[in-house]
PDB file of C-alpha atoms in Angstrom:
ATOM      1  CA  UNK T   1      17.134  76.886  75.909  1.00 43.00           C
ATOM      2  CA  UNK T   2      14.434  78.887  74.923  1.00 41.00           C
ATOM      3  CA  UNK T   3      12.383  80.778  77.466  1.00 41.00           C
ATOM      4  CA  UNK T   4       8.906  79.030  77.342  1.00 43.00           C
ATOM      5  CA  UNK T   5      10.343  75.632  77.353  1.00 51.00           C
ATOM      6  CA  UNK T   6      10.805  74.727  81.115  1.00 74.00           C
ATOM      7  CA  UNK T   7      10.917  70.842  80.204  1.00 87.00           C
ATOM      8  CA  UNK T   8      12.793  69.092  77.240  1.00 88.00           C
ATOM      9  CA  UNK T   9      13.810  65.881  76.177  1.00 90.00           C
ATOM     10  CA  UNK T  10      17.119  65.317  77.304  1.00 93.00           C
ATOM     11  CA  UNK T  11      18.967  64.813  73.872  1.00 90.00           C
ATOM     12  CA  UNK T  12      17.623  68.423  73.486  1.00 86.00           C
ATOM     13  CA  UNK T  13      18.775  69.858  76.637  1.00 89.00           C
ATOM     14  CA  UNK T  14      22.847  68.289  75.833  1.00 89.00           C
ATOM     15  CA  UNK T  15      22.336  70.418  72.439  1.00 82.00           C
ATOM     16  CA  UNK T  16      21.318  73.317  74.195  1.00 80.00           C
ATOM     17  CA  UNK T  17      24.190  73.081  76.653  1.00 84.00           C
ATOM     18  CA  UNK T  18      26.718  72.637  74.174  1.00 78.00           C
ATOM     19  CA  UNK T  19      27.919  69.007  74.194  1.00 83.00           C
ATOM     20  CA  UNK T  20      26.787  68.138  70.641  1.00 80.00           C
ATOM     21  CA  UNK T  21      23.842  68.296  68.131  1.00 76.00           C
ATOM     22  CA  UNK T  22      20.918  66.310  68.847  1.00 79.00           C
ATOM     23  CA  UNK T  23      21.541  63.555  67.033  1.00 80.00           C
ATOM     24  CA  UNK T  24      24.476  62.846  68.388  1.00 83.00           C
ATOM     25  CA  UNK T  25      23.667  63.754  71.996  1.00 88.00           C
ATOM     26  CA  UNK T  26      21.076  60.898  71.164  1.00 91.00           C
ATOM     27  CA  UNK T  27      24.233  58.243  71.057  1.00 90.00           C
ATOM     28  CA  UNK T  28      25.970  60.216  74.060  1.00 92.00           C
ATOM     29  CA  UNK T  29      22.585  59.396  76.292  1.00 94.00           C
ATOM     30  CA  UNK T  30      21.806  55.518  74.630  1.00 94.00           C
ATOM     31  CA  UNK T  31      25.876  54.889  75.452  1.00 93.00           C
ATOM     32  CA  UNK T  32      24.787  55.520  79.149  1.00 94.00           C
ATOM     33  CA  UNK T  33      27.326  58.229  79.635  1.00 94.00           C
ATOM     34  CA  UNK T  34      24.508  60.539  80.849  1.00 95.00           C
ATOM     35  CA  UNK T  35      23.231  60.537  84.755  1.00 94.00           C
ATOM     36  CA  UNK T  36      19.759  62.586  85.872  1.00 95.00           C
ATOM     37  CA  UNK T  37      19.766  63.581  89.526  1.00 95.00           C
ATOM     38  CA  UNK T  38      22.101  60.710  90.154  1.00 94.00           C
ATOM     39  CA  UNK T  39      20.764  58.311  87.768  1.00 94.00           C
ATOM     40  CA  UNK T  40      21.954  56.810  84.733  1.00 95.00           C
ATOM     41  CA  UNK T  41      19.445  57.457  82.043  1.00 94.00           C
ATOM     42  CA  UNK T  42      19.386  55.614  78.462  1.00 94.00           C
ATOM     43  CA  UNK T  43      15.958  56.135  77.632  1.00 92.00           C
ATOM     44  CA  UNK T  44      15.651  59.012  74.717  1.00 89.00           C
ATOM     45  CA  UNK T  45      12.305  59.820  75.853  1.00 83.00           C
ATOM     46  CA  UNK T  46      13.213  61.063  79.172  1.00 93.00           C
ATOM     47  CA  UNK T  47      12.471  64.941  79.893  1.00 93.00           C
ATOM     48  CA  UNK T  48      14.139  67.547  82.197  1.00 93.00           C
ATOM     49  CA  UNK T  49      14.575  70.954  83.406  1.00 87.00           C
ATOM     50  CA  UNK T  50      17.138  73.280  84.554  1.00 80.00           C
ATOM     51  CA  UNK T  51      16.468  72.391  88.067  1.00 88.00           C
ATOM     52  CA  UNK T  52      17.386  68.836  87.224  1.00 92.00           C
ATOM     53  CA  UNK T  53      21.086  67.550  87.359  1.00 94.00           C
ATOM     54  CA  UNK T  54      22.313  66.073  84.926  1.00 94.00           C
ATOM     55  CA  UNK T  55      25.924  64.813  84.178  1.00 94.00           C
ATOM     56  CA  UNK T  56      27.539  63.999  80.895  1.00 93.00           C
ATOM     57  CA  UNK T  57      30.597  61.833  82.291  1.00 92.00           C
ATOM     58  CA  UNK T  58      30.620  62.197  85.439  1.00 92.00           C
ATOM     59  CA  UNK T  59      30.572  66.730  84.999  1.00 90.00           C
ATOM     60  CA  UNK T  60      27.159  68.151  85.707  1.00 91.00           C
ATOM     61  CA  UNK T  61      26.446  70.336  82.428  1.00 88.00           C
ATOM     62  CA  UNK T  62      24.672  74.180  82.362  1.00 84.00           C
ATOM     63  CA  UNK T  63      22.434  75.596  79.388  1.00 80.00           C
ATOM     64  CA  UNK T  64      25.005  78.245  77.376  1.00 73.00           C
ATOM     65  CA  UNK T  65      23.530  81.573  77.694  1.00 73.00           C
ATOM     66  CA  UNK T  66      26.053  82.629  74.864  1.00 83.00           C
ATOM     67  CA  UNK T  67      25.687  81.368  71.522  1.00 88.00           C
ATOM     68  CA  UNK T  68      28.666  80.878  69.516  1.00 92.00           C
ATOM     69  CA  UNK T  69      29.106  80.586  65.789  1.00 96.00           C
ATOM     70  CA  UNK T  70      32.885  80.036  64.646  1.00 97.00           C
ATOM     71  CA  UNK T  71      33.936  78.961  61.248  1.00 98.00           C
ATOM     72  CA  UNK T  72      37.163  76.936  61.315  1.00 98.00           C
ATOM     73  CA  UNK T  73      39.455  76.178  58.020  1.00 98.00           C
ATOM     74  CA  UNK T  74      39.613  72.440  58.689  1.00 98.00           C
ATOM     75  CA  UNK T  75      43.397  71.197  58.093  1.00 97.00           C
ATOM     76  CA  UNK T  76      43.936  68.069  56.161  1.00 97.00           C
ATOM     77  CA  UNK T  77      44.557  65.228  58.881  1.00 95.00           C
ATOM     78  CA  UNK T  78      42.213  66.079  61.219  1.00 95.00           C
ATOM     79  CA  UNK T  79      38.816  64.421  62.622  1.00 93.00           C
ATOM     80  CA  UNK T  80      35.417  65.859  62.903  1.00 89.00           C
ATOM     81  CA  UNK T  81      34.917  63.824  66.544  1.00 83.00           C
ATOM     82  CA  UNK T  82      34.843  65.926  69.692  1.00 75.00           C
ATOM     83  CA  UNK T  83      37.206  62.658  70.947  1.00 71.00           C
ATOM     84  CA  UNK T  84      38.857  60.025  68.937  1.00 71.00           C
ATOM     85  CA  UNK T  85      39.447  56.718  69.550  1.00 76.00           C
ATOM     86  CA  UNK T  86      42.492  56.490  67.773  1.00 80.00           C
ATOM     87  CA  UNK T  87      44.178  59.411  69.388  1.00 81.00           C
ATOM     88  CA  UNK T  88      44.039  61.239  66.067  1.00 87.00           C
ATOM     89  CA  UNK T  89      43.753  65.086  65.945  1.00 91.00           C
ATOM     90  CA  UNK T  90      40.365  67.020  65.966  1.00 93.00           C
ATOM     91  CA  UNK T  91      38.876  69.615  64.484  1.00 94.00           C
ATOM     92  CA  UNK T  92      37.217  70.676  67.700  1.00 92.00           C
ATOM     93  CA  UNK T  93      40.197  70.133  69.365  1.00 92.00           C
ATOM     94  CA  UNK T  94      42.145  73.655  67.271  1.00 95.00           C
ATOM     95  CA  UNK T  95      38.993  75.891  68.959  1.00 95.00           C
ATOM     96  CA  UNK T  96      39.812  75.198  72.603  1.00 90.00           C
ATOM     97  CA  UNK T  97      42.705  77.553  73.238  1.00 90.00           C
ATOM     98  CA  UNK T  98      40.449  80.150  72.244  1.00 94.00           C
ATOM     99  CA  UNK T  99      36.921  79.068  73.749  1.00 90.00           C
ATOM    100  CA  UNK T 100      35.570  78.060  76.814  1.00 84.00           C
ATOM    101  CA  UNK T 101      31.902  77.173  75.493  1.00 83.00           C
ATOM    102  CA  UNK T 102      32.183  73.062  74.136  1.00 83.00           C
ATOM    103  CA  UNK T 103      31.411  73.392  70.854  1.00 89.00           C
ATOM    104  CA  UNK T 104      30.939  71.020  68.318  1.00 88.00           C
ATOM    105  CA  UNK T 105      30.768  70.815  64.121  1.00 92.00           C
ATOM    106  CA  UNK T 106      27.491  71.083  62.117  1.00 91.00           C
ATOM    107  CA  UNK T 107      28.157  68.379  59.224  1.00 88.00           C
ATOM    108  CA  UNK T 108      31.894  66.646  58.586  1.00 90.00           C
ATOM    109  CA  UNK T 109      34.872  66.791  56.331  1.00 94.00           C
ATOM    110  CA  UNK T 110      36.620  63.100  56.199  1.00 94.00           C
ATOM    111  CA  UNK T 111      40.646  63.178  57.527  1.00 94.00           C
ATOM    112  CA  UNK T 112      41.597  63.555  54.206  1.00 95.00           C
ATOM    113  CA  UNK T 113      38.927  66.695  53.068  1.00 97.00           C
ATOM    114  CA  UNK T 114      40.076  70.222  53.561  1.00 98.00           C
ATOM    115  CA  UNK T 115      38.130  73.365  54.077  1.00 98.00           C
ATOM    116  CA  UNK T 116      35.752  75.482  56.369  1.00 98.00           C
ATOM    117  CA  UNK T 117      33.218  73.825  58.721  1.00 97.00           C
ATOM    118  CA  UNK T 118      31.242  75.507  61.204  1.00 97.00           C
ATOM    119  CA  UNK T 119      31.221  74.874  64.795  1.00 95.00           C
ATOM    120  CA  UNK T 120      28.667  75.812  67.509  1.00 93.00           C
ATOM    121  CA  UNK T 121      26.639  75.288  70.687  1.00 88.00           C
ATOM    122  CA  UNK T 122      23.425  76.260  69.414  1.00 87.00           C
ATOM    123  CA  UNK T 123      21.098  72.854  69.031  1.00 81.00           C
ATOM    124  CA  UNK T 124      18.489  74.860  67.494  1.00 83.00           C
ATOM    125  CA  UNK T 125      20.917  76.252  64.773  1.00 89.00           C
ATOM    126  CA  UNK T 126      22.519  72.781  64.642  1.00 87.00           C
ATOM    127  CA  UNK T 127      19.463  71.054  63.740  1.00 84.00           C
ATOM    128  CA  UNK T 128      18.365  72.828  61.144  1.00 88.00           C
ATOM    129  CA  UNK T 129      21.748  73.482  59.014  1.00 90.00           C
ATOM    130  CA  UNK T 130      22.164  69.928  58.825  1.00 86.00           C
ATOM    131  CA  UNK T 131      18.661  68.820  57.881  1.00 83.00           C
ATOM    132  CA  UNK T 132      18.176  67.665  54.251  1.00 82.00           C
ATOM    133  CA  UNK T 133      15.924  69.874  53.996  1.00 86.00           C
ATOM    134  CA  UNK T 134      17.753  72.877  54.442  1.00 90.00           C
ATOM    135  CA  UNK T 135      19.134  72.905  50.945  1.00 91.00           C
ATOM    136  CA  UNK T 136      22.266  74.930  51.934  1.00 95.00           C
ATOM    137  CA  UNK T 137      24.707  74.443  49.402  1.00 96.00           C
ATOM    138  CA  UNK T 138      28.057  73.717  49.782  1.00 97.00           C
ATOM    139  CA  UNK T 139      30.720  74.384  47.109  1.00 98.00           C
ATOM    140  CA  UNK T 140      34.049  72.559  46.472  1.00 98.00           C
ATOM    141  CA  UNK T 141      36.795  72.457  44.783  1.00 98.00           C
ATOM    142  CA  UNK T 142      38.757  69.183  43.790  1.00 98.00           C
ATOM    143  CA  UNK T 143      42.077  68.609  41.765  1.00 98.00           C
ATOM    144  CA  UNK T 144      43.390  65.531  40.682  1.00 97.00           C
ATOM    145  CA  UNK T 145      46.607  64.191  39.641  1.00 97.00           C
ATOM    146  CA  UNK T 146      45.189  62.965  36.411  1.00 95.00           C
ATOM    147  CA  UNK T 147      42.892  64.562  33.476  1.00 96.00           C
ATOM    148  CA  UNK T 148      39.137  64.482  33.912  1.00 96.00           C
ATOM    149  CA  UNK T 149      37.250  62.029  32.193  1.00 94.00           C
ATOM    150  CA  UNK T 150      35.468  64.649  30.108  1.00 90.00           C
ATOM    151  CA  UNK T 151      31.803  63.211  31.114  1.00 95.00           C
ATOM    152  CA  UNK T 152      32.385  63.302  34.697  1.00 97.00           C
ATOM    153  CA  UNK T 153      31.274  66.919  35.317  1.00 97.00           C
ATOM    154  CA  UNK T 154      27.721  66.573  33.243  1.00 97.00           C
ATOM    155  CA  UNK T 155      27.422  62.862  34.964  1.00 97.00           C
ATOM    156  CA  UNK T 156      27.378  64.623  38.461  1.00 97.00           C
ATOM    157  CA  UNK T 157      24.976  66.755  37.656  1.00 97.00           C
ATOM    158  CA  UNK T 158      22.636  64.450  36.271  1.00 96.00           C
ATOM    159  CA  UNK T 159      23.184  62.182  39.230  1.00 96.00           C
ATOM    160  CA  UNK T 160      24.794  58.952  39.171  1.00 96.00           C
ATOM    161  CA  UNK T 161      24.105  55.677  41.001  1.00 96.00           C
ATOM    162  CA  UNK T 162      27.088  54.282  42.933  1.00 96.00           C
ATOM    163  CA  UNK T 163      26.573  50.810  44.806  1.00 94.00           C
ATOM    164  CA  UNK T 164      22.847  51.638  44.955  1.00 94.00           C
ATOM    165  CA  UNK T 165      23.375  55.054  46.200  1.00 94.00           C
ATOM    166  CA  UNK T 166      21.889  57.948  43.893  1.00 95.00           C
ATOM    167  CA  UNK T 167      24.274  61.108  43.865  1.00 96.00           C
ATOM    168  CA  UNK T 168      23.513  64.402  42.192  1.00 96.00           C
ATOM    169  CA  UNK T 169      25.328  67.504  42.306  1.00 97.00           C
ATOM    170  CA  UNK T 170      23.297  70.547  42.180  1.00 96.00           C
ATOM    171  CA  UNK T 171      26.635  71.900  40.326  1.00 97.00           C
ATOM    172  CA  UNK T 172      29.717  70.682  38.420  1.00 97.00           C
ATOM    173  CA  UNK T 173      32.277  72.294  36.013  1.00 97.00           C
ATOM    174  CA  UNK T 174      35.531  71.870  34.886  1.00 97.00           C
ATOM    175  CA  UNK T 175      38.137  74.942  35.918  1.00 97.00           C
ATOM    176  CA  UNK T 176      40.834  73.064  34.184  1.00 97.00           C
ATOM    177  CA  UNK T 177      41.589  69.856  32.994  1.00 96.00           C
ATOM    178  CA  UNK T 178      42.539  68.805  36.702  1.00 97.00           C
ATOM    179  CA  UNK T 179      40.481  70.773  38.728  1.00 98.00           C
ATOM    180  CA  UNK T 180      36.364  70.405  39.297  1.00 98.00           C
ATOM    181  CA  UNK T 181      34.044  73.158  40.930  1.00 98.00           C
ATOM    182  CA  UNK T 182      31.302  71.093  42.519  1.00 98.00           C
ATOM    183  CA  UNK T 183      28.426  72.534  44.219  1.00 98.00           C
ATOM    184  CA  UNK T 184      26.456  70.158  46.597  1.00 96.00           C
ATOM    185  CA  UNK T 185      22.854  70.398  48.476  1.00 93.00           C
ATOM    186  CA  UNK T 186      22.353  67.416  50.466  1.00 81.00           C
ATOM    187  CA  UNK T 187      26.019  65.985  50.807  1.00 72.00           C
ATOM    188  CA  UNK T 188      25.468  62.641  51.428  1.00 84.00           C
ATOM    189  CA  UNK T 189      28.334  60.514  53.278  1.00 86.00           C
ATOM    190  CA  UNK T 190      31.519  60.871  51.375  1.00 92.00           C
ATOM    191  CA  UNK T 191      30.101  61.864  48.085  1.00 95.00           C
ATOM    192  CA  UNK T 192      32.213  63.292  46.197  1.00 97.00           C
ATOM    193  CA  UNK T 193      35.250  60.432  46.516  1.00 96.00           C
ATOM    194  CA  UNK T 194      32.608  58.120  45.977  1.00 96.00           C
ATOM    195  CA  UNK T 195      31.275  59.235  42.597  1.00 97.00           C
ATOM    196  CA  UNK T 196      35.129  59.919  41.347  1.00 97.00           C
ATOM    197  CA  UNK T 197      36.588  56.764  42.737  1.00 96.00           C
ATOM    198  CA  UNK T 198      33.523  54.937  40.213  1.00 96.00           C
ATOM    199  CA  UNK T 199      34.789  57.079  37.898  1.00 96.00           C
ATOM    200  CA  UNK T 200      38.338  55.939  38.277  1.00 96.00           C
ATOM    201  CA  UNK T 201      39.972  59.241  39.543  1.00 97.00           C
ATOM    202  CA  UNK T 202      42.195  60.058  42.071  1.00 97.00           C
ATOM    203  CA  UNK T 203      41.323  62.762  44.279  1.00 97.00           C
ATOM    204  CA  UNK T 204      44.815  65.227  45.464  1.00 97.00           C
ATOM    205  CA  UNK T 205      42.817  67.655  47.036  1.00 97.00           C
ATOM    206  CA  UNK T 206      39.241  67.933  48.392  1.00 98.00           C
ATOM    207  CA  UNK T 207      38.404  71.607  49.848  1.00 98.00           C
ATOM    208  CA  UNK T 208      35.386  72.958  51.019  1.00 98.00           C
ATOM    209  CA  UNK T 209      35.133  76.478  50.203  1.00 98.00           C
ATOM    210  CA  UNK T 210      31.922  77.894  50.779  1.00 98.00           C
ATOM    211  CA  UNK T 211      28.537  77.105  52.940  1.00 97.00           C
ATOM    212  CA  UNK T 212      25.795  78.908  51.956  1.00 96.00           C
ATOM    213  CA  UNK T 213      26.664  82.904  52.124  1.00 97.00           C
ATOM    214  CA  UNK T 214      29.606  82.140  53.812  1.00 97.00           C
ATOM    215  CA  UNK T 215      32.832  81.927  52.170  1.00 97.00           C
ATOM    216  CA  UNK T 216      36.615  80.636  53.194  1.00 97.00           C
ATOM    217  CA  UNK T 217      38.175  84.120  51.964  1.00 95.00           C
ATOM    218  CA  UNK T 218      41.444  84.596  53.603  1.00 95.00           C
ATOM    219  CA  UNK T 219      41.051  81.796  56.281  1.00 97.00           C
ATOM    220  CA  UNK T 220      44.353  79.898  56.260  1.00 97.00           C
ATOM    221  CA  UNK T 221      44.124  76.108  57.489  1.00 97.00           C
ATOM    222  CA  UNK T 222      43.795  76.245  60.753  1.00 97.00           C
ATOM    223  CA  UNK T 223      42.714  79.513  61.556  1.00 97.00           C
ATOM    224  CA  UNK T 224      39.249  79.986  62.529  1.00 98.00           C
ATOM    225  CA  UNK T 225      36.673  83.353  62.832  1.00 97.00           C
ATOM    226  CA  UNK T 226      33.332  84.366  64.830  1.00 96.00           C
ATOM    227  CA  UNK T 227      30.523  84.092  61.912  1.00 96.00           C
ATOM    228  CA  UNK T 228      29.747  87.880  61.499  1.00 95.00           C
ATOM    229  CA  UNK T 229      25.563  88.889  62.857  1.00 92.00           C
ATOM    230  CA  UNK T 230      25.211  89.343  59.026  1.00 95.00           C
ATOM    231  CA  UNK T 231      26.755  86.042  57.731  1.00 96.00           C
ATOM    232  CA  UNK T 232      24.236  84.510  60.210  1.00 94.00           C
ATOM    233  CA  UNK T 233      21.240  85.737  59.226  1.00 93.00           C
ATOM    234  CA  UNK T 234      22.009  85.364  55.824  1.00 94.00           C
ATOM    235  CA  UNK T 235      22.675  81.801  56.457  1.00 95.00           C
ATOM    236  CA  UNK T 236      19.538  81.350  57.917  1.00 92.00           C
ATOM    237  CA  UNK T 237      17.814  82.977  55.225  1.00 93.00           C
ATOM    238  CA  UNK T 238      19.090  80.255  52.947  1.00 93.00           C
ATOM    239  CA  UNK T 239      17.469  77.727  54.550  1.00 90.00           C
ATOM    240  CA  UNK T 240      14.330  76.258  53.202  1.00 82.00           C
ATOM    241  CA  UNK T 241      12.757  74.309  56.108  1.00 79.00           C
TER     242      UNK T 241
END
């Protein structure tokens, strides 16, 4: 938490401790899973300190001192939930042999999407990745089991309207007749399936293989890296808010 802020909201002050970004920290706290000095609090409003004590499920939490920024090749068949429901496998979940700080993912890949994803316990940085506004872009590639329809590339990147939902990538282009480079900005909620299951193609493979200045290089799936001083700050550069 920074230096000159003695009092936060509380949403804030989970981010800043590592138990997840601020918006979800938001649901963690309206769920009632979060007690100040003894109290269950569900108000978003409420502010605290570090004197106060506060408890995320029944364990008091501390402020990280140490920032951590690790990038994680996301396996197929694995969720982007610190806990699931289901019992399924998570993403976080391949991080905790080798780190004791909770950290948790800045944007998602679906079960089914491959690729890197970064992971951290730095609201600040958290918060402003994953704004729209940002305009970090994120580059895919997809292969299918079937030919292209040979519009579908230009139609993405003029933007195309599926069940009232405008999506536009920033970038599209055929490698080969199976397999799409797509470059994306915002990322809204499943896009890419979305706009190829209107189109009437199958998806075989969805992989995310670069944010921003950062690149998958010789991550295999599963494997995961510290984000170098240099990929950070040229991260940061990138963004536009």
């Amino acid at each position: 938490m920074p230096a000159d802020s003695n009092v936060v909201r509380l949403q804030a002050f989970l981010a800043h401790c590592g138990v997840a970004s601020r918006r979800a920290s938001e649901k963690i706290i309206t769920d009632g899973r979060v007690q100040v000095n003894g109290t269950v609090v569900t108000e978003l409003g409420t502010k605290v300190s570090q004197d106060d004590v506060v408890l995320v499920d029944g364990k008091q939490i501390f402020v990280e001192e140490h920032k951590r920024y690790v990038l994680l090749n996301k396996p197929v068949g694995y969720v982007c939930t610190q806990s699931d429901e289901k019992g399924r496998q998570t993403a976080a979940g391949l991080l905790k042999r080798a780190y004791s700080e909770r950290l948790y993912n800045v944007g998602r890949l679906d079960m089914f999407s491959c690729g890197i994803i970064l992971f951290t316990n730095d609201g600040d940085f958290a918060k402003r990745l994953s704004h729209p506004s940002a305009e970090v872009e994120k580059e895919y590639i997809v292969t299918s089991p079937m030919p292209f329809p040979r519009e579908l590339a230009e139609n993405f990147k003029k933007g195309v309207r599926v069940d009232g939902v405008f999506y536009k990538a920033k970038d599209a282009e055929e490698m080969t007749p199976r397999k799409m480079r797509i470059v994306l900005v915002e990322g809204k909620n499943r896009e890419i399936r979305r706009v190829f299951s209107d189109a009437g193609v199958a998806i075989k493979m969805l992989k995310r293989v670069r944010i921003g200045n950062i690149l998958i290089g010789g991550l295999k799936p599963g494997e995961f890296r510290d984000v170098t001083e240099d990929e950070l700050d040229g991260l940061l550069s990138l963004c536009k808010n």
